Amino acid sequence: MGNFVDCCRGFWCGTKNPNVRISLPVVCFVWQIAMIILFGVFVRYDEESDAHWSEHRHEKNITSDIENDFYFRYPSFQDVHVMIFVGFGFLMTFMKRYSFGGVGFNFLIGAFGLQWALLMQGWFHSLDPTDGTIKIGIENIINADFCVAGCLIAYGALLGKVSPVQLMILTLFGITLFAVEEHIILSLLHARDSGGSMVIHTFGAYYGLTISWILYRPKLDQSKHLGSSVYHSDVFAMIGTLFLWMFWPSFNSAISDHGDGQHRAAINTYLALAASVLTTFAISSLSAKKGKLDMVHIQNATLAAGVGMGTAAEFMITPYGSLIVGFLCGILSMFGYLVLTPFMEKYMKIQDTCGIHNLHAMPGILGGVIGAITAATASESVYGHEGLINTFDFEGAFANRTPAIQGGFQAAGICVALVFGIVGGIIVGCILRLPFWGDPSDDNCFDDEVYWEVPEDEESIPPILEYNSHMVGKSADRMSDTNFSVEQS
Amino acid sequence: MGNFVDCCRGFWCGTKNPNVRISLPVVCFVWQIAMIILFGVFVRYDEESDAHWSEHRHEKNITSDIENDFYFRYPSFQDVHVMIFVGFGFLMTFMKRYSFGGVGFNFLIGAFGLQWALLMQGWFHSLDPTDGTIKIGIENIINADFCVAGCLIAYGALLGKVSPVQLMILTLFGITLFAVEEHIILSLLHARDSGGSMVIHTFGAYYGLTISWILYRPKLDQSKHLGSSVYHSDVFAMIGTLFLWMFWPSFNSAISDHGDGQHRAAINTYLALAASVLTTFAISSLSAKKGKLDMVHIQNATLAAGVGMGTAAEFMITPYGSLIVGFLCGILSMFGYLVLTPFMEKYMKIQDTCGIHNLHAMPGILGGVIGAITAATASESVYGHEGLINTFDFEGAFANRTPAIQGGFQAAGICVALVFGIVGGIIVGCILRLPFWGDPSDDNCFDDEVYWEVPEDEESIPPILEYNSHMVGKSADRMSDTNFSVEQS
Amino acid sequence: MGNFVDCCRGFWCGTKNPNVRISLPVVCFVWQIAMIILFGVFVRYDEESDAHWSEHRHEKNITSDIENDFYFRYPSFQDVHVMIFVGFGFLMTFMKRYSFGGVGFNFLIGAFGLQWALLMQGWFHSLDPTDGTIKIGIENIINADFCVAGCLIAYGALLGKVSPVQLMILTLFGITLFAVEEHIILSLLHARDSGGSMVIHTFGAYYGLTISWILYRPKLDQSKHLGSSVYHSDVFAMIGTLFLWMFWPSFNSAISDHGDGQHRAAINTYLALAASVLTTFAISSLSAKKGKLDMVHIQNATLAAGVGMGTAAEFMITPYGSLIVGFLCGILSMFGYLVLTPFMEKYMKIQDTCGIHNLHAMPGILGGVIGAITAATASESVYGHEGLINTFDFEGAFANRTPAIQGGFQAAGICVALVFGIVGGIIVGCILRLPFWGDPSDDNCFDDEVYWEVPEDEESIPPILEYNSHMVGKSADRMSDTNFSVEQS
């Protein structure tokens, strides 16, 4: 029995080997080939991207090519694409020696995730019953990017503590869970969630936090010196922040209704985001001894309003309603950074590298609640008869639904997202604890050296070494005279 | 009497206290709450972003959702948004230790300014007489971003020398002045200025320069060592330059007429910008001893053509006319950097951190003049009967205006912009001289340490300190052996 | 005779003088003025950007301004514009001390090239026979950006080894050759190449590689220490990579057919790019001793799929076909980085700074081949009768062409691109070998000091100098105490 325990301990707690030379290529190749085969069997162009479009257009009496959905959504798609790869990617470059991992693994997760998402979401939403294939168009690729966002949020909690192989597994399961959860919330409950407060942010954040809780590292403070930022890494992170902030109106409006739906969603998000910037600056200054602003707050809490408007953006929440949402999200998120994150790390053993609890989890739930309230209080006087039907899609099987009932289903959606995030996170977290995924040891976290060839950085070579040992290039020449005087002394 | 003078001197010239822990949060909260209240009273969706759109569409026989103004302008809006927050923001990161302040306070000004601009501009341009509310849509939020640009230009002259509280005040008054000036120029004088050579650039630049003149700091050279760039901060600034340069065609075409108006404005700006790059490189090289290019020039003077085309972009200035404008703007701006900026600093006591006189003030006036000439020489043979009316909006009360008269009113617009910039700048400058706004002392300018928690930068710790005193993390370990040998000697 | 040889040797191999103070301004001014004159003679607005548009619209019964080509293509144009200036520009900032040159000269080439391209391409494609002028609109400026891309690819092979004057000459000839080659491939052979696998990438890459071969520098290893990256320069380069990767769907769809053509081209490119990320990560890890990823691979090979889809993107290649193309391109490009680049440098004397052979040349040819095969196998059952005609433009003189024959002409296009690249490269290479263009000597390559005023970098000042000699500002103050103790010892 003792032997067995020892054996287990050795298995679970043995020396970490973060060499992914075999596992990462195997996972990448196997999954990419699987994607090719599954796409071959299942995925085809939809009628707007198929070469038969011109015939289809004549049949349906569509007057112009400009009414192809491509022209309604492509600009928003590109903005969303920038948010996923530059926005999330550069937001995660803030650490002094984990910028490669931040932006690089973000890239890997995104590129794999969107392929798997096209399949998973396709099976639920775009399956053509006549031939059993998935028909894809511009809306599918926006949704695939959205789906990826959920996994990237989860990565935010784990940044610097996991191996790329673990991330690929996290993504595989994350996308799968996402598609099921999304189907339940959007199709079965028929909730509206165009910017994904519930579907993307709440799910993604709790999925990541639960995994982080299961992968708790008691000795993470051994890597603490690498977990902070340096001056220019904070500036890099601002690239991420700003692209997320600027393009969030496109995120929340990308798949909402043509015409007023997209128009209103963009305006509401624009306003909410502006308000949260002011509350973030205010509280960040208020909370510091000498009133000094903290870059961590500016980089993150300013974005909370985008999350908080994810459900209600396309509703008639009114411009001042949007400002109030932004105001509250900024406060809520700052409260998280100042109070909850340290508390959670100390007492709940949740190590949340990027503070996704503050940026995605709480504002996501708040966004869901705001959406439920806004939906429940909708009325024909505000939306118009046709507008109410269009906005909430009260058609077909849902033609008899009232706004009040809709509000209830919206609230139910939050619970579904939470349950999927937490239960899914427990399962996937346990899988990721298996000891052969190549994660770094506790004193090796937040360090690109583990998975990347890091260039010799002239500037970071300690000064003494520079003149006592082997010298390189120019700076060596410059110093040859001064060298002597030192040796003299 | 002597006591009073002493008292005043103490009040005006006492030790600076840049602690904004109370003032900044108060200003942010008060103004954000005021915005919420004012938006609650005044701001509603316009008919294209309201849920009644589908009914409105049927009434007006609009065949497709794609004719919602959103689809004409949203891509340009997002480009403008990028210019405001990434373009201006990163252009101001060029200093070695003021990148946080550059991009961060730019963010703060922008987020507050756009809210106040929606109100101020709304009262003048979008007030619905039936119910006294402002109806907002995509064009309003583009205009709000434009309005903010004026204040960010002004910030360029003051970069590194003012507190965030001063910036909030500068923005509050700046937006107010802008809206009045814009109303006079565009509505009363009925001048055209789609890219804002006069309204945005001339006004913004003289507003900022006048304030900088009033806030003259005689001992600013005490901060000189921080006012320059380092290698990678110049690369960060190029992000700003390039996004401004690339998206300027969107800036100048964002609110011009549907169809050929937007199309022509984009092409003209594209061409002018290309020409100014060549003249900038030429003169920058010509002016240096060994022909070496200066990053300050490349970062700024290449953009002058966008400013210079701000008024004439939507006119039939012809492609080669655009190239000539770009050519001249590059020369003018380079002349400013090489001759005028040093002159102004030395003899006129105007300290212009970013050189906005060269990038915005002079090209702005030039742009106004070019616009006036182009308008005055417009003819039906070139524009066509309908085209002339559309381009200059010779309708309603202005149906009888001739191009020649229009040219005169365009010229009058330049003067209005100048007067508002200078007089407004004097007033606001005096307000900002009050001693309780938390601005830094002369030897503390251009330093993020004053308002930001700046991360300990491993690389910038002076080498001696690194081995004689408290050591942190990895580099300490690496150096432990070498330490010994030094102490030995 | 001996004297003549000596004289020649002195002429060809004399001490390099990289001072461009006269030559660069002269070239810039002469060419810009030439552009102004040529534009004055030849270039006018087309009917969609001319003020007569509203009349034209009534004549042609176009129902809405939204059908102006501007609204079909402007969002894609802006994405392409970002790729040219930020994408290519920042991809070339990866070296520790050549970031200014990378992003700055890219800017210069782009700004000149697009003007010359508008003329050259205009003469071939947009000449109005009624008045002998070139009529330009949105499609022309996209094509001008494309044309510039060819020269920027060539620059990639020469990065750090040539003077700005040489680059201007390279661009002048490159654009000229491009326009002729494009005319032969697209108009005479009537091949399709919407994303330019052949026209842009194959041509541009072989043009650059041939020039690099002719300008071979035997002692380039003297500059080797500057040719590598530092940590943050690799992060800057990722900005370039990601903007190229994200916007490549816009690149390949920008000038394809309205409606399904643009829609399908974007989706196909999106999918191919995703697949190549996974193969790149896989092989990069597999090829390193400890499985560590190499930033050079991630920055470049991930993009090969965009090149490889350049011809076939608008065809019905199917979604899984796109994934296969991406998969293959990633492998091919990685093979190039791991095997061919070292081989070419050692045995073929081709010094390819950015590895354009791996990113553009090979994937470009592969893309041409894939395009030819896809075209040859096209059928009415897949495309529909009308779709086949639209996609391959089987109209007018080409109404009788079959897909099989089209495939042959596509293949012929690859050869034309290759021949133009290599022959053009030989000619231009010989011109660039003339000794008065101001290129740097072999031990001075990859160094911004040669052509730029590089700021004194506090961090890069060798430590000893910092306390023994002249000290500047703050860090001096901080160190005054410690100074003493050192001198004591």
PDB file of C-alpha atoms in Angstrom, chain B residues 147-304:
ATOM      1  CA  CYS B 147     -14.014  66.616 -31.623  1.00  0.00           C
ATOM      2  CA  VAL B 148     -11.766  64.651 -29.300  1.00  0.00           C
ATOM      3  CA  ALA B 149      -8.988  64.878 -31.884  1.00  0.00           C
ATOM      4  CA  GLY B 150      -8.891  68.642 -31.359  1.00  0.00           C
ATOM      5  CA  CYS B 151      -8.136  68.192 -27.662  1.00  0.00           C
ATOM      6  CA  LEU B 152      -5.574  65.467 -28.278  1.00  0.00           C
ATOM      7  CA  ILE B 153      -3.726  67.763 -30.642  1.00  0.00           C
ATOM      8  CA  ALA B 154      -3.634  70.356 -27.892  1.00  0.00           C
ATOM      9  CA  TYR B 155      -2.331  67.706 -25.514  1.00  0.00           C
ATOM     10  CA  GLY B 156       0.556  67.182 -27.923  1.00  0.00           C
ATOM     11  CA  ALA B 157       1.962  70.608 -27.084  1.00  0.00           C
ATOM     12  CA  LEU B 158       1.646  69.968 -23.351  1.00  0.00           C
ATOM     13  CA  LEU B 159       2.764  66.357 -23.232  1.00  0.00           C
ATOM     14  CA  GLY B 160       4.721  65.629 -20.084  1.00  0.00           C
ATOM     15  CA  LYS B 161       4.143  68.998 -18.473  1.00  0.00           C
ATOM     16  CA  VAL B 162       0.595  68.830 -17.134  1.00  0.00           C
ATOM     17  CA  SER B 163      -1.384  66.750 -14.696  1.00  0.00           C
ATOM     18  CA  PRO B 164      -4.306  64.522 -15.668  1.00  0.00           C
ATOM     19  CA  VAL B 165      -6.610  66.905 -13.824  1.00  0.00           C
ATOM     20  CA  GLN B 166      -5.459  69.763 -16.020  1.00  0.00           C
ATOM     21  CA  LEU B 167      -6.072  67.566 -19.031  1.00  0.00           C
ATOM     22  CA  MET B 168      -9.647  66.905 -17.958  1.00  0.00           C
ATOM     23  CA  ILE B 169     -10.231  70.645 -17.685  1.00  0.00           C
ATOM     24  CA  LEU B 170      -8.512  71.304 -20.981  1.00  0.00           C
ATOM     25  CA  THR B 171     -10.811  68.725 -22.536  1.00  0.00           C
ATOM     26  CA  LEU B 172     -13.997  70.062 -20.972  1.00  0.00           C
ATOM     27  CA  PHE B 173     -13.360  73.552 -22.301  1.00  0.00           C
ATOM     28  CA  GLY B 174     -11.775  72.360 -25.503  1.00  0.00           C
ATOM     29  CA  ILE B 175     -14.815  70.322 -26.517  1.00  0.00           C
ATOM     30  CA  THR B 176     -17.112  73.202 -25.627  1.00  0.00           C
ATOM     31  CA  LEU B 177     -15.153  75.702 -27.681  1.00  0.00           C
ATOM     32  CA  PHE B 178     -14.889  73.206 -30.508  1.00  0.00           C
ATOM     33  CA  ALA B 179     -18.624  72.701 -30.735  1.00  0.00           C
ATOM     34  CA  VAL B 180     -19.310  76.428 -30.875  1.00  0.00           C
ATOM     35  CA  GLU B 181     -16.571  77.091 -33.399  1.00  0.00           C
ATOM     36  CA  GLU B 182     -17.706  74.153 -35.512  1.00  0.00           C
ATOM     37  CA  HIS B 183     -21.264  75.422 -35.472  1.00  0.00           C
ATOM     38  CA  ILE B 184     -20.146  78.846 -36.677  1.00  0.00           C
ATOM     39  CA  ILE B 185     -17.911  77.478 -39.411  1.00  0.00           C
ATOM     40  CA  LEU B 186     -20.046  74.641 -40.720  1.00  0.00           C
ATOM     41  CA  SER B 187     -23.570  75.902 -40.112  1.00  0.00           C
ATOM     42  CA  LEU B 188     -23.458  79.692 -40.044  1.00  0.00           C
ATOM     43  CA  LEU B 189     -20.667  80.264 -42.568  1.00  0.00           C
ATOM     44  CA  HIS B 190     -21.707  77.049 -44.326  1.00  0.00           C
ATOM     45  CA  ALA B 191     -18.096  76.179 -45.041  1.00  0.00           C
ATOM     46  CA  ARG B 192     -17.164  72.618 -45.961  1.00  0.00           C
ATOM     47  CA  ASP B 193     -14.514  70.932 -43.828  1.00  0.00           C
ATOM     48  CA  SER B 194     -15.013  67.185 -43.896  1.00  0.00           C
ATOM     49  CA  GLY B 195     -11.568  66.321 -42.587  1.00  0.00           C
ATOM     50  CA  GLY B 196     -11.309  69.324 -40.310  1.00  0.00           C
ATOM     51  CA  SER B 197      -8.244  71.265 -41.501  1.00  0.00           C
ATOM     52  CA  MET B 198      -9.772  74.332 -39.895  1.00  0.00           C
ATOM     53  CA  VAL B 199     -12.263  72.994 -37.413  1.00  0.00           C
ATOM     54  CA  ILE B 200     -10.052  70.294 -35.918  1.00  0.00           C
ATOM     55  CA  HIS B 201      -6.414  70.954 -36.699  1.00  0.00           C
ATOM     56  CA  THR B 202      -6.096  74.723 -36.782  1.00  0.00           C
ATOM     57  CA  PHE B 203      -8.309  75.152 -33.749  1.00  0.00           C
ATOM     58  CA  GLY B 204      -6.759  72.299 -31.773  1.00  0.00           C
ATOM     59  CA  ALA B 205      -3.200  73.306 -32.488  1.00  0.00           C
ATOM     60  CA  TYR B 206      -3.556  76.987 -31.599  1.00  0.00           C
ATOM     61  CA  TYR B 207      -5.579  76.078 -28.539  1.00  0.00           C
ATOM     62  CA  GLY B 208      -2.724  73.878 -27.348  1.00  0.00           C
ATOM     63  CA  LEU B 209       0.059  76.238 -28.347  1.00  0.00           C
ATOM     64  CA  THR B 210      -1.530  79.180 -26.573  1.00  0.00           C
ATOM     65  CA  ILE B 211      -1.985  77.158 -23.412  1.00  0.00           C
ATOM     66  CA  SER B 212       1.616  76.007 -23.630  1.00  0.00           C
ATOM     67  CA  TRP B 213       2.720  79.616 -23.997  1.00  0.00           C
ATOM     68  CA  ILE B 214       0.806  80.610 -20.878  1.00  0.00           C
ATOM     69  CA  LEU B 215       2.114  77.626 -18.951  1.00  0.00           C
ATOM     70  CA  TYR B 216       5.679  78.454 -20.029  1.00  0.00           C
ATOM     71  CA  ARG B 217       8.254  76.673 -17.857  1.00  0.00           C
ATOM     72  CA  PRO B 218      11.525  78.608 -17.771  1.00  0.00           C
ATOM     73  CA  LYS B 219      13.492  75.791 -16.170  1.00  0.00           C
ATOM     74  CA  LEU B 220      12.230  72.970 -18.327  1.00  0.00           C
ATOM     75  CA  ASP B 221      15.770  72.061 -19.351  1.00  0.00           C
ATOM     76  CA  GLN B 222      16.071  70.448 -15.926  1.00  0.00           C
ATOM     77  CA  SER B 223      13.914  67.669 -17.347  1.00  0.00           C
ATOM     78  CA  LYS B 224      15.630  67.646 -20.697  1.00  0.00           C
ATOM     79  CA  HIS B 225      17.361  64.309 -20.203  1.00  0.00           C
ATOM     80  CA  LEU B 226      13.954  62.649 -20.009  1.00  0.00           C
ATOM     81  CA  GLY B 227      12.443  64.505 -22.949  1.00  0.00           C
ATOM     82  CA  SER B 228      14.244  62.537 -25.602  1.00  0.00           C
ATOM     83  CA  SER B 229      13.626  59.086 -26.949  1.00  0.00           C
ATOM     84  CA  VAL B 230      15.317  55.728 -26.637  1.00  0.00           C
ATOM     85  CA  TYR B 231      15.572  53.217 -29.427  1.00  0.00           C
ATOM     86  CA  HIS B 232      12.492  51.155 -28.713  1.00  0.00           C
ATOM     87  CA  SER B 233      10.323  54.120 -27.729  1.00  0.00           C
ATOM     88  CA  ASP B 234      10.879  55.442 -31.247  1.00  0.00           C
ATOM     89  CA  VAL B 235       9.649  52.142 -32.618  1.00  0.00           C
ATOM     90  CA  PHE B 236       6.545  52.357 -30.427  1.00  0.00           C
ATOM     91  CA  ALA B 237       5.911  55.841 -31.781  1.00  0.00           C
ATOM     92  CA  MET B 238       6.067  54.459 -35.318  1.00  0.00           C
ATOM     93  CA  ILE B 239       2.992  52.352 -34.494  1.00  0.00           C
ATOM     94  CA  GLY B 240       1.164  55.602 -33.906  1.00  0.00           C
ATOM     95  CA  THR B 241       2.549  57.243 -37.011  1.00  0.00           C
ATOM     96  CA  LEU B 242       1.657  54.381 -39.296  1.00  0.00           C
ATOM     97  CA  PHE B 243      -1.892  53.932 -38.043  1.00  0.00           C
ATOM     98  CA  LEU B 244      -2.471  57.649 -38.444  1.00  0.00           C
ATOM     99  CA  TRP B 245      -0.925  57.634 -41.899  1.00  0.00           C
ATOM    100  CA  MET B 246      -2.791  54.571 -43.137  1.00  0.00           C
ATOM    101  CA  PHE B 247      -6.190  55.547 -41.809  1.00  0.00           C
ATOM    102  CA  TRP B 248      -6.128  59.245 -42.667  1.00  0.00           C
ATOM    103  CA  PRO B 249      -8.049  58.557 -45.891  1.00  0.00           C
ATOM    104  CA  SER B 250     -10.832  57.250 -43.643  1.00  0.00           C
ATOM    105  CA  PHE B 251     -10.571  60.309 -41.425  1.00  0.00           C
ATOM    106  CA  ASN B 252     -11.061  62.719 -44.301  1.00  0.00           C
ATOM    107  CA  SER B 253     -13.821  60.659 -45.916  1.00  0.00           C
ATOM    108  CA  ALA B 254     -15.701  59.462 -42.850  1.00  0.00           C
ATOM    109  CA  ILE B 255     -18.418  62.101 -42.912  1.00  0.00           C
ATOM    110  CA  SER B 256     -18.279  63.310 -46.493  1.00  0.00           C
ATOM    111  CA  ASP B 257     -21.119  62.612 -48.918  1.00  0.00           C
ATOM    112  CA  HIS B 258     -22.217  59.082 -49.708  1.00  0.00           C
ATOM    113  CA  GLY B 259     -20.918  57.709 -52.983  1.00  0.00           C
ATOM    114  CA  ASP B 260     -18.399  59.759 -54.907  1.00  0.00           C
ATOM    115  CA  GLY B 261     -17.766  62.111 -51.974  1.00  0.00           C
ATOM    116  CA  GLN B 262     -16.330  59.461 -49.700  1.00  0.00           C
ATOM    117  CA  HIS B 263     -14.642  57.738 -52.614  1.00  0.00           C
ATOM    118  CA  ARG B 264     -12.840  60.873 -53.809  1.00  0.00           C
ATOM    119  CA  ALA B 265     -11.883  62.072 -50.327  1.00  0.00           C
ATOM    120  CA  ALA B 266     -10.183  58.738 -49.632  1.00  0.00           C
ATOM    121  CA  ILE B 267      -8.225  58.730 -52.897  1.00  0.00           C
ATOM    122  CA  ASN B 268      -7.085  62.341 -52.568  1.00  0.00           C
ATOM    123  CA  THR B 269      -5.844  61.830 -49.040  1.00  0.00           C
ATOM    124  CA  TYR B 270      -4.111  58.595 -49.962  1.00  0.00           C
ATOM    125  CA  LEU B 271      -2.175  60.381 -52.699  1.00  0.00           C
ATOM    126  CA  ALA B 272      -1.255  63.457 -50.689  1.00  0.00           C
ATOM    127  CA  LEU B 273       0.096  61.331 -47.843  1.00  0.00           C
ATOM    128  CA  ALA B 274       2.296  59.365 -50.208  1.00  0.00           C
ATOM    129  CA  ALA B 275       3.859  62.550 -51.578  1.00  0.00           C
ATOM    130  CA  SER B 276       4.637  63.995 -48.158  1.00  0.00           C
ATOM    131  CA  VAL B 277       6.603  60.887 -47.201  1.00  0.00           C
ATOM    132  CA  LEU B 278       9.084  61.526 -49.987  1.00  0.00           C
ATOM    133  CA  THR B 279       9.596  65.198 -49.214  1.00  0.00           C
ATOM    134  CA  THR B 280      10.011  64.389 -45.536  1.00  0.00           C
ATOM    135  CA  PHE B 281      12.705  61.806 -46.163  1.00  0.00           C
ATOM    136  CA  ALA B 282      14.425  64.143 -48.612  1.00  0.00           C
ATOM    137  CA  ILE B 283      14.594  67.156 -46.327  1.00  0.00           C
ATOM    138  CA  SER B 284      15.347  65.155 -43.201  1.00  0.00           C
ATOM    139  CA  SER B 285      18.392  63.679 -44.898  1.00  0.00           C
ATOM    140  CA  LEU B 286      19.423  66.984 -46.459  1.00  0.00           C
ATOM    141  CA  SER B 287      19.345  68.772 -43.125  1.00  0.00           C
ATOM    142  CA  ALA B 288      21.648  66.417 -41.220  1.00  0.00           C
ATOM    143  CA  LYS B 289      25.398  66.580 -41.251  1.00  0.00           C
ATOM    144  CA  LYS B 290      25.966  63.083 -42.587  1.00  0.00           C
ATOM    145  CA  GLY B 291      22.639  62.750 -44.308  1.00  0.00           C
ATOM    146  CA  LYS B 292      21.194  60.710 -41.467  1.00  0.00           C
ATOM    147  CA  LEU B 293      17.442  60.570 -41.122  1.00  0.00           C
ATOM    148  CA  ASP B 294      15.791  61.752 -37.932  1.00  0.00           C
ATOM    149  CA  MET B 295      12.964  59.683 -36.485  1.00  0.00           C
ATOM    150  CA  VAL B 296      11.172  62.768 -35.175  1.00  0.00           C
ATOM    151  CA  HIS B 297      10.703  63.950 -38.752  1.00  0.00           C
ATOM    152  CA  ILE B 298       9.607  60.595 -40.109  1.00  0.00           C
ATOM    153  CA  GLN B 299       7.154  60.181 -37.256  1.00  0.00           C
ATOM    154  CA  ASN B 300       5.508  63.532 -37.777  1.00  0.00           C
ATOM    155  CA  ALA B 301       6.099  65.402 -41.013  1.00  0.00           C
ATOM    156  CA  THR B 302       4.917  62.434 -43.097  1.00  0.00           C
ATOM    157  CA  LEU B 303       1.477  63.037 -41.640  1.00  0.00           C
ATOM    158  CA  ALA B 304       1.173  66.701 -42.488  1.00  0.00           C
TER     159      ALA B 304
END
